[in-house]
Coordinates of N, CA and C in Angstrom, one line a residue:
M1 N -9.0 54.1 31.0 CA -8.3 53.0 30.3 C -7.6 52.1 31.3
L2 N -6.9 52.7 32.2 CA -6.1 52.0 33.2 C -7.1 51.2 34.2
T3 N -8.2 51.9 34.5 CA -9.1 51.3 35.4 C -9.8 50.1 34.8
Q4 N -10.1 50.2 33.5 CA -10.7 49.1 32.8 C -9.8 47.9 32.7
Y5 N -8.5 48.2 32.5 CA -7.5 47.1 32.4 C -7.4 46.4 33.7
R6 N -7.4 47.2 34.8 CA -7.2 46.6 36.1 C -8.5 45.8 36.5
L7 N -9.6 46.3 36.1 CA -10.9 45.6 36.4 C -10.9 44.2 35.6
S8 N -10.5 44.2 34.4 CA -10.5 43.0 33.6 C -9.4 42.0 34.2
S9 N -8.3 42.6 34.6 CA -7.3 41.8 35.2 C -7.8 41.1 36.4
V10 N -8.4 41.8 37.3 CA -9.0 41.2 38.5 C -10.0 40.2 38.2
T11 N -10.9 40.5 37.2 CA -11.9 39.5 36.9 C -11.2 38.2 36.3
L12 N -10.2 38.4 35.6 CA -9.5 37.2 35.0 C -8.9 36.4 36.1
L13 N -8.3 37.0 37.1 CA -7.7 36.3 38.2 C -8.8 35.6 39.0
L14 N -9.9 36.2 39.2 CA -11.0 35.6 39.9 C -11.5 34.4 39.2
L15 N -11.7 34.5 37.9 CA -12.1 33.3 37.1 C -11.1 32.2 37.2
L16 N -9.8 32.6 37.1 CA -8.8 31.6 37.1 C -8.7 30.9 38.5
G17 N -8.9 31.6 39.6 CA -8.9 31.1 40.9 C -10.1 30.1 41.1
C18 N -11.3 30.5 40.6 CA -12.5 29.7 40.7 C -12.3 28.4 39.9
A19 N -11.7 28.5 38.7 CA -11.5 27.3 37.9 C -10.5 26.4 38.6
T20 N -9.4 26.9 39.2 CA -8.4 26.1 39.9 C -9.0 25.4 41.1
H21 N -9.9 26.2 41.8 CA -10.5 25.6 43.0 C -11.4 24.5 42.6
A22 N -12.2 24.7 41.5 CA -13.1 23.6 41.1 C -12.4 22.4 40.6
Q23 N -11.3 22.6 39.9 CA -10.5 21.5 39.5 C -9.9 20.7 40.6
T24 N -9.4 21.5 41.6 CA -8.8 20.8 42.8 C -9.9 20.0 43.5
G25 N -11.1 20.6 43.7 CA -12.1 19.9 44.3 C -12.5 18.6 43.6
A26 N -12.5 18.7 42.3 CA -12.9 17.5 41.5 C -11.8 16.4 41.7
I27 N -10.6 16.8 41.7 CA -9.5 15.8 41.9 C -9.6 15.2 43.3
I28 N -9.8 16.0 44.3 CA -9.9 15.5 45.6 C -11.2 14.6 45.8
G29 N -12.3 15.0 45.1 CA -13.5 14.2 45.2 C -13.3 12.8 44.5
A30 N -12.5 12.8 43.4 CA -12.3 11.6 42.7 C -11.3 10.7 43.4
G31 N -10.3 11.3 44.1 CA -9.3 10.6 44.8 C -9.9 10.0 46.1
G32 N -10.8 10.8 46.8 CA -11.3 10.4 48.1 C -12.6 9.7 47.9

């Protein structure tokens, strides 16, 4: 149970990081 929660938490963090990175890249691309 705890392992699954940790796994999903890490996956969520990874997805959030990727989304933030993509958004930042889009903003930089539009500005530059």
